[in-house]
Amino acid sequence: MKKFRLGVIGLGDISNAYLTNLQKFPDEVELTGCACRSLEKAQRKAEQYGFRKAYASGDELLADPEIDIVLNLTIPETHYYYNLAAIKAGKHVYSEKPLAATFEEGKEIVDLAKEKGLYVGCAPDTFMGARLQTFRRLIDEGVTGKIIAGTANCVCHGWEWFHPNPAFFYQPGAGPVLDIGPYYFTALLSLLGPVESVCAMGCRPQDERMIYGGPKKGETVPVHPDVMTTLMAVLKFKNGAVVNANMSWDAWDSVLPRLELYGTKATLCIDEEDPNAGPNLFGGDTLYKTEKTYRWRSMPRNDAESAIPWETAEVQHDYDATSYVINNRGIGLVDTIRAIREGRANRASGDMALHMLEVCEGILVSARENRYIRMTSTFEIPAAMPKKR
């Protein structure tokens, strides 16, 4: 069976997790070439991970006919350029999120790929991990009943506390909705399907941000006038569910759950108190409550019932890493390669990434223009991941 010869463009810190994981799939992936802005750095990465060749630029890599599929790990502002260029060069592509900076750019990529019969895949692939697949299993098995509402919350005080060069987080194409939001919105899309419409409000309370650690500690970075750093949104899904999303880089911590879904039979929860909280991780606990464990079942109040703990769902799926450094990044790429072989849709598909991008853009436009935004794109809910063998 043919291995897919992989070319990687962009070799920042995130590349280490990808490349370490992709080495575990030698039947699918052959690490063929890598490129970044420094040929010397590309050569070091090639030696470290066993690439056959290092290229002086991403364009040089794309011109090589030996490359079958491109992994785009560049910074967000260049995703559109390299994703579109890879498609034009006749190569499949898997991109870090977001697919592009705007919906129109993303649509151009997806439409051209379909015209050429090529696959587009896009991060995040954390929805393919054990925790969110546990959410999926409990929904599919009817444990939750119909999901009618939910909440998604990522509330902190920005990335300048630990990132060595956080300036790009506060420029167009980033901000909390486009940077961290894709993990939360993709999780919701993978479970609930397409969004019908969104509305939002937002603000930008700081003109500049202080860097608190690393080599640039004490310096400030500007916040672009168009980048809101706190946004509150409501998403109406085509299946009838309504979910509110709170994305803020201006808050000093939070006790909100990272993700809760409210069904007619049960509530599912990713708890903020979990040290492995967040749909940006592959593993971690899935908590749930049903009628039997509901804490306000009796009147007058019953202290024993009020103390009933959340249940923890059994994990039946692979890819359960809970580290931000050593994780399962790249399973979406592997699934894309397998989908190409099998002639099926890939789970972390270009269509879902494009819809997610339209949702994010709709939230930003709604907050800026004070109006509801209806979605124009759609996608098919990805197939559930297989259970452990």
Coordinates of C-alpha atoms in Angstrom, one line a residue:
M1 CA 0.0 0.0 0.0
K2 CA 1.4 3.4 -1.0
K3 CA 2.9 5.6 1.6
F4 CA 2.2 9.3 1.3
R5 CA 5.3 11.4 0.9
L6 CA 4.9 14.3 3.3
G7 CA 6.3 17.8 3.0
V8 CA 6.2 20.0 6.1
I9 CA 6.2 23.8 5.8
G10 CA 6.8 25.6 9.1
L11 CA 9.0 24.2 11.8
G12 CA 8.1 26.0 15.0
D13 CA 7.5 24.5 18.4
I14 CA 4.3 22.8 17.4
S15 CA 6.1 20.8 14.7
N16 CA 7.8 18.6 17.3
A17 CA 4.5 17.1 18.5
Y18 CA 3.3 16.5 15.0
L19 CA 6.5 14.9 13.8
T20 CA 7.0 12.7 16.9
N21 CA 3.5 11.4 16.4
L22 CA 3.7 10.9 12.6
Q23 CA 6.8 8.8 13.1
K24 CA 4.4 6.2 14.7
F25 CA 2.6 5.7 11.4
P26 CA 5.2 4.5 9.0
D27 CA 2.6 2.7 6.9
E28 CA 0.9 5.9 6.1
V29 CA 3.5 8.7 6.2
E30 CA 7.0 9.0 4.8
L31 CA 8.7 12.1 6.1
T32 CA 10.1 13.3 2.8
G33 CA 10.9 17.0 3.1
C34 CA 10.7 20.1 5.3
A35 CA 11.1 23.8 4.9
C36 CA 10.9 27.0 6.9
R37 CA 12.4 30.5 6.7
S38 CA 15.8 29.2 7.7
L39 CA 17.5 26.5 5.6
E40 CA 19.9 25.8 8.5
K41 CA 16.9 25.2 10.8
A42 CA 15.2 23.0 8.2
Q43 CA 18.4 20.9 7.9
R44 CA 18.5 20.4 11.6
K45 CA 14.9 19.2 11.7
A46 CA 15.5 17.0 8.7
E47 CA 18.4 15.3 10.6
Q48 CA 16.4 15.1 13.8
Y49 CA 13.3 13.4 12.3
G50 CA 14.8 11.6 9.3
F51 CA 13.5 13.7 6.4
R52 CA 15.2 12.9 3.2
K53 CA 15.6 16.6 2.2
A54 CA 15.5 20.1 3.6
Y55 CA 14.3 22.9 1.3
A56 CA 15.3 26.6 1.3
S57 CA 11.7 27.7 1.1
G58 CA 8.1 26.5 1.2
D59 CA 7.8 27.3 -2.5
E60 CA 10.7 25.1 -3.3
L61 CA 9.1 22.3 -1.4
L62 CA 5.8 22.7 -3.3
A63 CA 7.6 22.5 -6.6
D64 CA 9.0 19.1 -5.8
P65 CA 6.9 16.4 -7.6
E66 CA 7.9 13.8 -5.0
I67 CA 5.7 15.5 -2.4
D68 CA 2.2 14.0 -2.2
I69 CA 0.7 15.8 0.8
V70 CA 1.7 19.0 2.6
L71 CA 1.5 19.7 6.3
N72 CA 1.2 23.5 6.7
L73 CA 2.4 24.6 10.2
T74 CA 3.2 28.2 9.3
I75 CA 1.8 31.2 11.2
P76 CA -1.9 31.9 10.6
E77 CA -1.3 34.9 8.2
T78 CA 0.4 32.6 5.7
H79 CA -2.0 29.6 5.9
Y80 CA -4.0 30.8 2.9
Y81 CA -1.0 31.3 0.7
Y82 CA 0.6 27.9 1.3
N83 CA -2.7 26.0 1.4
L84 CA -3.8 27.4 -1.9
A85 CA -0.3 27.0 -3.4
A86 CA -0.2 23.4 -2.4
I87 CA -3.6 22.7 -4.1
K88 CA -2.4 24.5 -7.2
A89 CA 0.7 22.3 -7.2
G90 CA -1.6 19.2 -7.2
K91 CA -0.9 18.2 -3.6
H92 CA -3.3 17.2 -0.8
V93 CA -3.0 19.5 2.2
Y94 CA -3.5 19.4 5.9
S95 CA -3.3 22.7 7.7
E96 CA -3.0 24.0 11.2
K97 CA -6.0 26.1 12.1
P98 CA -7.5 28.3 10.9
L99 CA -7.7 27.2 7.3
A100 CA -7.3 30.8 6.2
A101 CA -7.8 34.3 7.6
T102 CA -11.2 34.8 6.1
F103 CA -14.1 32.7 4.9
E104 CA -13.7 33.8 1.3
E105 CA -10.1 32.7 1.3
G106 CA -11.0 29.4 2.9
K107 CA -13.8 28.9 0.3
E108 CA -11.3 29.5 -2.5
I109 CA -9.0 26.7 -1.1
V110 CA -11.8 24.2 -0.6
D111 CA -13.5 24.9 -3.9
L112 CA -10.2 24.5 -5.9
A113 CA -9.4 21.3 -4.1
K114 CA -12.8 19.8 -5.0
E115 CA -12.3 20.9 -8.6
K116 CA -8.9 19.2 -8.7
G117 CA -10.0 16.1 -6.8
L118 CA -7.7 16.8 -3.9
Y119 CA -8.3 16.5 -0.1
V120 CA -8.1 19.3 2.4
G121 CA -7.8 18.6 6.1
C122 CA -7.4 21.0 8.9
A123 CA -6.7 21.1 12.6
P124 CA -7.9 21.0 15.3
D125 CA -8.1 17.2 15.4
T126 CA -8.6 17.1 19.2
F127 CA -12.3 16.2 18.6
M128 CA -11.0 12.8 17.4
G129 CA -9.4 12.2 20.9
A130 CA -10.8 10.0 23.6
R131 CA -12.7 12.7 25.7
L132 CA -14.7 14.3 22.9
Q133 CA -15.3 10.9 21.4
T134 CA -16.8 9.9 24.8
F135 CA -19.1 12.9 24.4
R136 CA -20.0 11.6 21.0
R137 CA -20.6 8.0 22.2
L138 CA -22.9 9.2 25.0
I139 CA -24.9 11.3 22.5
D140 CA -25.1 8.5 19.9
E141 CA -26.1 5.9 22.5
G142 CA -29.0 8.0 23.7
V143 CA -27.6 8.6 27.2
T144 CA -28.0 12.4 26.8
G145 CA -31.3 12.4 24.9
K146 CA -31.6 15.3 22.5
I147 CA -29.0 18.1 23.0
I148 CA -30.9 21.3 23.4
A149 CA -28.3 23.8 24.7
G150 CA -24.8 24.2 26.0
T151 CA -22.0 26.5 27.0
A152 CA -18.3 26.8 25.9
N153 CA -15.9 29.0 27.8
C154 CA -12.3 29.9 27.4
V155 CA -11.6 32.7 29.9
C156 CA -8.1 33.7 30.9
H157 CA -5.7 36.7 30.7
G158 CA -4.0 36.0 27.3
W159 CA -0.9 34.2 26.0
E160 CA 1.7 36.8 27.0
W161 CA 2.3 35.0 30.2
F162 CA 4.2 32.1 28.6
H163 CA 4.6 32.7 24.8
P164 CA 8.0 34.0 23.8
N165 CA 6.7 36.2 21.1
P166 CA 2.9 36.8 21.6
A167 CA 2.5 39.8 19.2
F168 CA 0.7 37.9 16.5
F169 CA -2.1 36.8 18.9
Y170 CA -3.3 40.4 18.8
Q171 CA -3.3 41.0 15.1
P172 CA -6.0 40.3 12.4
G173 CA -6.4 36.6 11.9
A174 CA -5.9 35.8 15.6
G175 CA -7.6 37.0 18.8
P176 CA -9.4 34.6 21.1
V177 CA -12.1 33.6 18.6
L178 CA -9.7 32.7 15.7
D179 CA -6.9 31.4 17.9
I180 CA -8.4 29.3 20.7
G181 CA -12.0 29.4 19.5
P182 CA -11.4 26.7 16.8
Y183 CA -10.9 24.0 19.4
Y184 CA -14.2 24.8 21.1
F185 CA -16.2 25.5 17.9
T186 CA -14.9 22.4 16.1
A187 CA -15.7 20.3 19.2
L188 CA -19.3 21.6 19.0
L189 CA -19.6 21.1 15.2
S190 CA -18.3 17.6 15.5
L191 CA -21.0 16.8 18.0
L192 CA -24.0 18.9 16.9
G193 CA -23.5 19.6 13.2
P194 CA -23.8 22.9 11.3
V195 CA -24.6 26.2 12.8
E196 CA -27.6 28.1 11.4
S197 CA -26.8 31.6 12.7
V198 CA -24.7 33.5 15.3
C199 CA -24.9 36.8 17.2
A200 CA -22.3 38.3 19.5
M201 CA -21.0 41.3 21.4
G202 CA -17.4 42.1 22.1
C203 CA -14.9 44.7 23.4
R204 CA -11.2 45.6 23.3
P205 CA -10.3 47.0 26.7
Q206 CA -6.5 47.3 26.2
D207 CA -4.6 49.1 23.4
E208 CA -1.4 47.2 24.3
R209 CA -0.4 44.1 26.3
M210 CA 2.5 43.6 28.7
I211 CA 4.7 40.6 28.1
Y212 CA 5.2 38.8 31.5
G213 CA 7.8 36.2 30.7
G214 CA 10.5 35.0 28.2
P215 CA 13.1 37.0 26.3
K216 CA 10.8 39.9 25.7
K217 CA 9.6 40.3 29.3
G218 CA 8.6 43.8 30.1
E219 CA 8.0 44.8 26.5
T220 CA 4.5 45.7 25.3
V221 CA 2.7 44.6 22.1
P222 CA 0.0 46.5 20.4
V223 CA -3.6 45.2 20.1
H224 CA -4.8 45.9 16.6
P225 CA -7.9 48.1 16.6
D226 CA -10.0 45.4 14.8
V227 CA -9.1 42.7 17.3
M228 CA -11.6 42.3 20.1
T229 CA -10.1 40.3 23.0
T230 CA -13.4 39.6 24.8
L231 CA -16.4 38.2 23.0
M232 CA -19.7 36.7 24.1
A233 CA -21.6 34.8 21.4
V234 CA -24.7 32.7 20.9
L235 CA -24.8 29.9 18.3
K236 CA -28.0 28.5 17.0
F237 CA -27.4 25.1 15.4
K238 CA -29.5 23.7 12.6
N239 CA -30.6 20.8 14.8
G240 CA -32.2 23.4 17.2
A241 CA -29.6 23.5 19.9
V242 CA -28.5 26.9 21.3
V243 CA -25.0 27.3 22.7
N244 CA -23.4 30.4 24.3
A245 CA -19.6 30.8 23.9
N246 CA -17.5 33.1 26.1
M247 CA -14.0 33.9 24.7
S248 CA -11.9 36.3 26.7
W249 CA -8.2 37.2 27.1
D250 CA -9.0 39.9 29.7
A251 CA -10.1 38.0 32.8
W252 CA -8.2 37.0 35.8
D253 CA -9.2 33.4 35.9
S254 CA -12.6 31.7 35.8
V255 CA -14.6 28.8 37.4
L256 CA -16.8 28.3 34.3
P257 CA -16.9 24.8 32.8
R258 CA -14.9 24.6 29.6
L259 CA -17.7 22.8 27.9
E260 CA -21.2 21.7 29.0
L261 CA -23.9 20.2 26.8
Y262 CA -27.5 20.0 28.1
G263 CA -29.6 17.1 26.9
T264 CA -33.1 16.0 27.7
K265 CA -31.8 13.1 29.7
A266 CA -28.3 14.1 30.8
T267 CA -25.7 16.9 31.1
L268 CA -22.2 16.4 29.8
C269 CA -19.3 18.5 31.3
I270 CA -15.6 19.3 30.9
D271 CA -15.0 20.8 34.3
E272 CA -12.7 23.8 34.8
E273 CA -11.3 22.3 38.0
D274 CA -9.9 19.4 36.0
P275 CA -6.2 20.1 35.5
N276 CA -6.6 18.6 32.0
A277 CA -9.6 20.8 31.1
G278 CA -10.4 22.1 27.7
P279 CA -11.4 20.7 24.2
N280 CA -7.9 21.7 23.1
L281 CA -6.6 18.5 24.7
F282 CA -7.2 15.0 23.4
G283 CA -7.9 13.2 26.7
G284 CA -9.3 13.9 30.1
D285 CA -12.5 13.0 32.1
T286 CA -16.0 13.4 30.8
L287 CA -18.4 14.1 33.6
Y288 CA -22.2 13.6 33.4
K289 CA -25.3 13.8 35.4
T290 CA -28.7 12.3 34.9
E291 CA -32.1 12.3 36.6
K292 CA -30.8 9.8 39.1
T293 CA -27.9 12.0 40.2
Y294 CA -29.6 15.4 39.9
R295 CA -28.9 17.4 43.1
W296 CA -32.2 19.2 43.3
R297 CA -34.6 16.2 43.1
S298 CA -36.3 16.7 46.4
M299 CA -38.1 19.4 48.2
P300 CA -37.4 20.4 50.9
R301 CA -33.7 20.2 50.1
N302 CA -31.9 17.0 50.9
D303 CA -28.3 17.4 51.9
A304 CA -27.4 13.9 50.8
E305 CA -28.8 14.4 47.3
S306 CA -27.1 17.8 47.1
A307 CA -23.8 16.1 47.6
I308 CA -24.2 13.5 44.9
P309 CA -21.0 13.7 42.7
W310 CA -20.8 13.8 39.0
E311 CA -20.3 10.5 37.3
T312 CA -17.2 9.9 35.2
A313 CA -17.9 8.2 31.9
E314 CA -15.9 5.1 30.8
V315 CA -13.2 5.8 28.2
Q316 CA -13.5 3.5 25.2
H317 CA -11.4 5.3 22.6
D318 CA -7.7 5.8 21.8
Y319 CA -5.8 9.1 21.7
D320 CA -6.1 10.2 25.3
A321 CA -3.1 12.4 25.8
T322 CA -3.6 15.2 28.4
S323 CA -0.3 17.1 27.8
Y324 CA 0.0 20.3 25.9
V325 CA 3.5 19.4 24.9
I326 CA 3.4 15.6 24.2
N327 CA 0.0 14.9 22.6
N328 CA -1.7 13.3 19.7
R329 CA -1.5 16.1 17.1
G330 CA -1.5 14.7 13.6
I331 CA -4.1 12.0 13.9
G332 CA -6.3 14.2 11.6
L333 CA -3.6 14.0 9.0
V334 CA -3.3 10.3 9.3
D335 CA -7.0 9.9 9.0
T336 CA -6.9 12.1 5.9
I337 CA -4.4 9.8 4.3
R338 CA -6.5 6.8 5.2
A339 CA -9.6 8.5 3.8
I340 CA -7.8 9.1 0.5
R341 CA -6.9 5.4 0.3
E342 CA -10.4 4.3 1.2
G343 CA -12.3 6.9 -0.9
R344 CA -14.2 8.3 2.0
A345 CA -14.6 11.7 3.7
N346 CA -11.8 12.6 6.1
R347 CA -13.0 13.5 9.6
A348 CA -11.0 16.8 10.1
S349 CA -12.4 17.9 6.7
G350 CA -12.0 21.1 4.7
D351 CA -15.7 21.5 4.7
M352 CA -16.0 21.5 8.5
A353 CA -12.9 23.8 8.8
L354 CA -14.5 26.2 6.3
H355 CA -17.8 26.2 8.2
M356 CA -15.9 26.7 11.5
L357 CA -14.1 29.7 9.9
E358 CA -17.5 31.1 8.8
V359 CA -18.8 30.7 12.3
C360 CA -15.8 32.6 13.7
E361 CA -16.0 35.3 11.1
G362 CA -19.7 35.6 11.7
I363 CA -19.1 36.1 15.5
L364 CA -16.6 38.9 14.7
V365 CA -18.9 40.6 12.2
S366 CA -21.9 40.3 14.5
A367 CA -20.0 41.9 17.4
R368 CA -18.7 44.7 15.1
E369 CA -22.0 45.4 13.3
N370 CA -24.6 44.5 16.0
R371 CA -26.6 42.1 13.9
Y372 CA -27.4 38.4 13.4
I373 CA -25.3 36.5 10.9
R374 CA -26.7 33.5 9.0
M375 CA -24.3 30.8 7.8
T376 CA -24.1 30.0 4.1
S377 CA -21.8 26.9 4.3
T378 CA -22.5 23.4 5.6
F379 CA -20.8 20.0 6.2
E380 CA -21.5 16.4 7.2
I381 CA -20.8 15.5 10.8
P382 CA -17.7 13.4 10.8
A383 CA -17.9 9.7 11.5
A384 CA -17.3 8.6 15.1
M385 CA -13.9 7.2 15.8
P386 CA -13.6 3.4 16.3
K387 CA -13.4 2.1 19.9
K388 CA -10.3 0.6 21.3
R389 CA -9.5 -2.9 20.0

